[in-house]
XYZ file of C-alpha atoms in Angstrom:
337
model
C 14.740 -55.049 130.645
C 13.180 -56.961 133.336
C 14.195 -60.397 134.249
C 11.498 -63.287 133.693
C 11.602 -66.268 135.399
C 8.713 -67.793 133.413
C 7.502 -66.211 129.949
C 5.853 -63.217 130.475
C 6.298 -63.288 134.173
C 8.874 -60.535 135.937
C 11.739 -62.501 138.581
C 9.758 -62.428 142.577
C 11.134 -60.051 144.610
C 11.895 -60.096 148.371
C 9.581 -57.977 150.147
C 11.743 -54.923 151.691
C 9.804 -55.154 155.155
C 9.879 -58.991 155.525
C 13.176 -59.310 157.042
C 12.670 -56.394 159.495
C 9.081 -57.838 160.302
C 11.119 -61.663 160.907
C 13.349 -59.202 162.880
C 10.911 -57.755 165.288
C 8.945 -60.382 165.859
C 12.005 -62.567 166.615
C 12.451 -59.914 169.359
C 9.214 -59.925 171.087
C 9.608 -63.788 171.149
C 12.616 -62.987 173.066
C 11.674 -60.745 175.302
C 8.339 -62.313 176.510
C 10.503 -66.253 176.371
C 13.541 -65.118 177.439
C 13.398 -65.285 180.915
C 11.829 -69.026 181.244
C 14.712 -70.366 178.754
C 17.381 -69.146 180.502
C 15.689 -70.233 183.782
C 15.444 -74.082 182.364
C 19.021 -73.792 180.988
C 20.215 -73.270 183.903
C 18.113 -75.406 186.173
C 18.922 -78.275 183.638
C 22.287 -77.790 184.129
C 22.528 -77.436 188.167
C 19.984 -80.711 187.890
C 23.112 -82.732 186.108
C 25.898 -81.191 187.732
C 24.460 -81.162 191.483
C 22.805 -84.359 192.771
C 20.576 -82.592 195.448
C 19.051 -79.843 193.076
C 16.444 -81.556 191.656
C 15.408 -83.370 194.952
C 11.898 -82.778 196.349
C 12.674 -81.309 199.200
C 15.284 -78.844 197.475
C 12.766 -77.864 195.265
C 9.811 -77.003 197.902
C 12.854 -75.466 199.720
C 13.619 -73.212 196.668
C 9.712 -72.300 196.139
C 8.894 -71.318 199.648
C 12.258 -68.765 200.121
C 11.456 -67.329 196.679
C 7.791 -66.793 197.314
C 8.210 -63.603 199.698
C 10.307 -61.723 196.922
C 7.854 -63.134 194.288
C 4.723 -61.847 196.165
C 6.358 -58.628 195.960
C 7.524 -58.627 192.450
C 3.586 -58.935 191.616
C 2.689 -55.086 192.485
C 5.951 -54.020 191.441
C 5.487 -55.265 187.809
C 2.302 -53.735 188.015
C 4.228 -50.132 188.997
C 7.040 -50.432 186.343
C 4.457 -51.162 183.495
C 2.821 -47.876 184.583
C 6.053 -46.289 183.815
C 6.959 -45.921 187.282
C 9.267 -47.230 190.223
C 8.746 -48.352 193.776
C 12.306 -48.197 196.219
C 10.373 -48.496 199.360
C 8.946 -52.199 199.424
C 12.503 -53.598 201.019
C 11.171 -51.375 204.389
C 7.889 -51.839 203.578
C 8.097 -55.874 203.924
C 10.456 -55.512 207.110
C 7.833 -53.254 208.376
C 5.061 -55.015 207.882
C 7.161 -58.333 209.557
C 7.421 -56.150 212.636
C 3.808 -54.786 212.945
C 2.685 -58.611 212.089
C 4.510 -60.258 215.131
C 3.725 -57.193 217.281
C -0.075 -57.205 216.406
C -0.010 -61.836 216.944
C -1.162 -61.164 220.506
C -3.928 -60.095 219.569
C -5.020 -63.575 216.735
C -4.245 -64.051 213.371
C -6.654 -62.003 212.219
C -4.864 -58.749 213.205
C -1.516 -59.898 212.618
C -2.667 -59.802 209.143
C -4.683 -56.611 209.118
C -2.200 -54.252 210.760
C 0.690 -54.981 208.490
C -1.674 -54.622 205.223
C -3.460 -51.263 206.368
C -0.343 -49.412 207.697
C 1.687 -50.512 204.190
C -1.217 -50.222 202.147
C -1.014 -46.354 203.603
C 2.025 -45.678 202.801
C 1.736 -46.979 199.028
C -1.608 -45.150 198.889
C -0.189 -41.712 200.082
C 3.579 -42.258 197.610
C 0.633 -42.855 194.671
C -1.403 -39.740 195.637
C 1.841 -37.769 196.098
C 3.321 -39.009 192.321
C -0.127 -38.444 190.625
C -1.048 -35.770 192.322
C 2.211 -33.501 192.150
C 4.177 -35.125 189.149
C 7.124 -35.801 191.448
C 9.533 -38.449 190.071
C 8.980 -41.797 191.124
C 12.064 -42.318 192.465
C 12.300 -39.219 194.824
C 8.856 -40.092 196.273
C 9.457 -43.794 196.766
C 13.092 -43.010 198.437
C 11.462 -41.134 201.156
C 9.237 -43.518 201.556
C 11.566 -45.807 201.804
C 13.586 -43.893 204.443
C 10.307 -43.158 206.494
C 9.173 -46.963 206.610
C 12.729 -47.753 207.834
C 12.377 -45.376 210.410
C 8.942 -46.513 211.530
C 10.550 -50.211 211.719
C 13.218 -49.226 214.067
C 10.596 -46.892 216.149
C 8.261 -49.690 216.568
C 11.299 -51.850 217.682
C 13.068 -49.370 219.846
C 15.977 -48.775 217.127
C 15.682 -52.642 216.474
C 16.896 -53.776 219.880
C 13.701 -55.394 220.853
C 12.635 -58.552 218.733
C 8.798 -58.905 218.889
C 7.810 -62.882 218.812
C 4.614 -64.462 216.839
C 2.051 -65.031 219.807
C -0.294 -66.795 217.648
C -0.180 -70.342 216.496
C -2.853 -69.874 213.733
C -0.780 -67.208 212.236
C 2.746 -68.640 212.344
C 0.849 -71.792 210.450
C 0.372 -69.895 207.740
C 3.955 -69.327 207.183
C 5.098 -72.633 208.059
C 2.663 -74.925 207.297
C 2.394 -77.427 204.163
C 0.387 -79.016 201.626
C 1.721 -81.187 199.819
C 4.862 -80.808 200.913
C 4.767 -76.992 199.775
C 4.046 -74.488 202.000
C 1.124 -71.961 202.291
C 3.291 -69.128 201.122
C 3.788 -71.132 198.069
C 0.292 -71.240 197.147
C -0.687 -67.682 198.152
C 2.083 -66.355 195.563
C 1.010 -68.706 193.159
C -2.805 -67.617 193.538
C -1.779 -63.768 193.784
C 0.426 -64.400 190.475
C -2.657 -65.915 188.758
C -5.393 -63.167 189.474
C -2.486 -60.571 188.899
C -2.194 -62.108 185.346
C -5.867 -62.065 184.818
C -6.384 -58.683 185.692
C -3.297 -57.304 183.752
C -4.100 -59.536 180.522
C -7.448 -59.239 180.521
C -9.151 -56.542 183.249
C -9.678 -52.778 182.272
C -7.360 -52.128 185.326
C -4.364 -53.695 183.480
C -5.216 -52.230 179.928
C -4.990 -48.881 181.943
C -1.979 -49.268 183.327
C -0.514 -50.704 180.033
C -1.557 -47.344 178.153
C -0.440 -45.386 181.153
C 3.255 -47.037 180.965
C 2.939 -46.359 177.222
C 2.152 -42.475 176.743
C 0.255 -41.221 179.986
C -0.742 -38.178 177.127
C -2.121 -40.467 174.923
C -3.707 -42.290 177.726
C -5.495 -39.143 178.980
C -6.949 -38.579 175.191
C -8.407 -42.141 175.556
C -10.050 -40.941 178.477
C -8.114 -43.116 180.967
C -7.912 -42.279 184.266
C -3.935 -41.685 184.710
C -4.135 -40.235 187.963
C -6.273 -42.994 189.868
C -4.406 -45.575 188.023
C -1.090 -44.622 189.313
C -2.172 -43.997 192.852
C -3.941 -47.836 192.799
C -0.458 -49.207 191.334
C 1.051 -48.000 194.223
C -1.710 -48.804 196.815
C -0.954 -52.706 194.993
C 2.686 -52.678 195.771
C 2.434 -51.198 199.474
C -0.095 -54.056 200.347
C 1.458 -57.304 198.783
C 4.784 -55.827 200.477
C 2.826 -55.997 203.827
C 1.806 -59.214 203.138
C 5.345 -60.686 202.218
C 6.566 -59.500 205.102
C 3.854 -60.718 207.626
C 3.719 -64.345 205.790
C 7.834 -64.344 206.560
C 7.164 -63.146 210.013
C 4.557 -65.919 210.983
C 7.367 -68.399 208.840
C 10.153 -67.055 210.693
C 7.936 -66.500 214.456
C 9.402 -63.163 214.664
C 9.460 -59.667 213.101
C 13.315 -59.850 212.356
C 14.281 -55.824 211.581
C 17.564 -56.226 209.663
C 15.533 -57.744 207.069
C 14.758 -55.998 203.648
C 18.029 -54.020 203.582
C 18.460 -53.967 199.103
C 15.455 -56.129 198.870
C 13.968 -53.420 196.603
C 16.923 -54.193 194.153
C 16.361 -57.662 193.992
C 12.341 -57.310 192.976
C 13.332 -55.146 190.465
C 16.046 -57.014 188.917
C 13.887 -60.276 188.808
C 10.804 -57.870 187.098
C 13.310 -56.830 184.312
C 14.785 -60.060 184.393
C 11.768 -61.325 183.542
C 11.250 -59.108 180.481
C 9.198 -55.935 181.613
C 10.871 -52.565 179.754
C 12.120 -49.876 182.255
C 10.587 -48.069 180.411
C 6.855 -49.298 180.911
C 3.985 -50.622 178.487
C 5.410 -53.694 178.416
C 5.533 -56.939 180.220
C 3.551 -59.771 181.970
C 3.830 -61.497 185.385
C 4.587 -64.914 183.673
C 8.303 -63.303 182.288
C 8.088 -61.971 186.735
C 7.895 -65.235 187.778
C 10.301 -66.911 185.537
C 12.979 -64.123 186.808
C 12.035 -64.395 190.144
C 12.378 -68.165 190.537
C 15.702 -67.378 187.981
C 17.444 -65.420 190.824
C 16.593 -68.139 193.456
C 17.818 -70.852 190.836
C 21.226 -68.842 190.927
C 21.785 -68.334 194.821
C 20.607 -71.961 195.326
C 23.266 -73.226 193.114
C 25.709 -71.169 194.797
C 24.560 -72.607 198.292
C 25.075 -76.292 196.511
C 28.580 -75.289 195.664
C 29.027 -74.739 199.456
C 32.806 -73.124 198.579
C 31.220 -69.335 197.413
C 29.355 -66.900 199.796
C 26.152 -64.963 199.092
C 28.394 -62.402 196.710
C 28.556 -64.302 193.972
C 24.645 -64.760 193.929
C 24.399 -60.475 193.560
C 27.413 -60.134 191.053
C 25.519 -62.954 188.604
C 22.146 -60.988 189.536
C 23.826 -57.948 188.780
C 25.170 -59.263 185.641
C 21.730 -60.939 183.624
C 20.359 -57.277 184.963
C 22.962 -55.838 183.072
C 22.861 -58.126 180.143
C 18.882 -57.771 180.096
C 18.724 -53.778 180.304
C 21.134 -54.101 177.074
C 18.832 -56.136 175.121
C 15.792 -54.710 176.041
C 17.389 -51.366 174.735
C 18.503 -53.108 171.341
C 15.076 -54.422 171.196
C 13.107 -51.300 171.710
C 15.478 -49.616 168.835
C 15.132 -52.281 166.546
C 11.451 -51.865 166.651
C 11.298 -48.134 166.424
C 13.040 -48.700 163.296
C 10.388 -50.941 161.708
């Protein structure tokens, strides 16, 4: 007999998919959210227990050394949303330093071309070589990253000679302010804004959302897979150019030991920010947010004073590890609803 909770009326039953829909959409909220709230958590709580965090000029401080990794971390969401990966930007953006203080004697002008052309090459040629051949990501990028290195220490005669910035109008740009932020700030700010626009809402970022979702089922749609992967690619090489000119003109040099792991760190503040492995999923908001994240952590170490720069990559390493974990929860969860 069926139970009535009124007369005539059978007893409501809870829907069998409502709890797995609550479920799932608990964990996209997570995943797209996840990033910022742990990033205010933990600025909240260096803010109380440091007086000098939340000062002004801590802040700008914080913004301007995370900007270079955070230009960066723009074309390399773009790659890992594609379903692919990108090891050579460290050498890339060391590269590109070099070639921008080496080209300043000539203006501004070419101390910005040089570095964009030569690194936009190289991402340009690692695209056409993964779309082109179906080599894995990884293999392609680590030669690039090898040969960009190399280049670097050509250029600067096994990194023995140090070129200077010649030109005043360039090294402005990387150390001038508005403000009291500087230049690089707003560049990476305006790059992260037209990235989101075109990923959220240009055909170039549907495409490379259905490419990092089934490149098959991308094809049947009639999208482009091939071009799309070698313009991802082209993306990455060039804002890695650009990061490392803007810290060249900051810096008035083209220091070569820089970059060394810097690859590592983009990635980790991508997945950080909630972008699968993966690919088809993420968004240059949940970039920033782990980007600005990492530089939260190593600035808090810095206030400390007693802990060296270790500590910053073993709690990097450790949200990296943490995130991969849910993500992978996550993504099971919602293959099972």
């Amino acid at each position: 007999m069926t139970p009535l909770t009124t007369v005539g009326r059978p007893a409501a039953e809870p829907e069998p998919g409502a709890a797995a829909a609550r479920g799932e959409q608990a964990g996209r909220v997570l995943q797209q959210y996840g990033a910022p709230i742990v990033l205010l958590l933990v600025a909240a709580v260096g803010a109380v227990v440091f007086d000098g965090f939340a000062s002004g000029a801590n802040l700008a401080n914080l913004a301007a050394s995370s900007s270079f990794l955070a230009i960066i971390a723009v074309g390399m969401t773009f790659v890992i949303i594609s379903g692919g990966i990108d090891l050579s930007v460290g050498s890339q953006f060391a590269l590109g330093g070099v070639l921008a203080a080496w080209a300043s004697q000539y203006g501004w002008a070419a101390a910005l071309a040089l570095p964009l052309a030569v690194c936009g090459a190289i991402g340009l040629a690692q695209g056409a070589i993964i779309a082109r051949t179906g080599m894995a990501p990884f293999i392609v990028t680590l030669a690039g990253l090898l040969g960009a290195r190399g280049l670097m220490l050509a250029i600067s005669n096994e990194g023995a000679e140090t070129y200077l910035v010649e030109s005043d109008a360039f090294a402005k740009l990387g150390q001038g302010t508005f403000l009291g932020l500087s230049y690089p700030v707003y560049i990476t700010l305006a790059l992260f804004v037209l990235g989101g626009l075109a990923l959220q809402r240009g055909r170039f970022g549907q495409r490379v959302y259905a490419v990092g979702g089934s490149e098959d089922a991308a094809r049947l749609m009639g999208v482009p897979v091939a071009r799309t992967k070698i313009q991802v690619y082209l993306l990455t090489g060039l804002l890695a150019g650009l990061a490392g000119a803007l810290n060249a003109a900051r810096l008035s040099s083209g220091v070569t030991i820089l970059g060394a792991g810097m690859e590592l760190d983009v990635i980790a503040g991508v997945v950080i920010g909630g972008t699968l492995l993966t690919g088809g999923a993420g968004a240059l908001s949940g970039t920033l947010a782990g980007v600005l994240l990492l530089g939260v952590i190593q600035n808090i170490i810095n206030q400390i004073g007693s802990l060296t720069s270790a500590y910053q990559q073993v709690v990097s390493g450790t949200f990296l590890a943490v995130v991969v974990v849910v993500q992978r929860y996550l993504s099971r969860v919602q293959r099972l609803t």
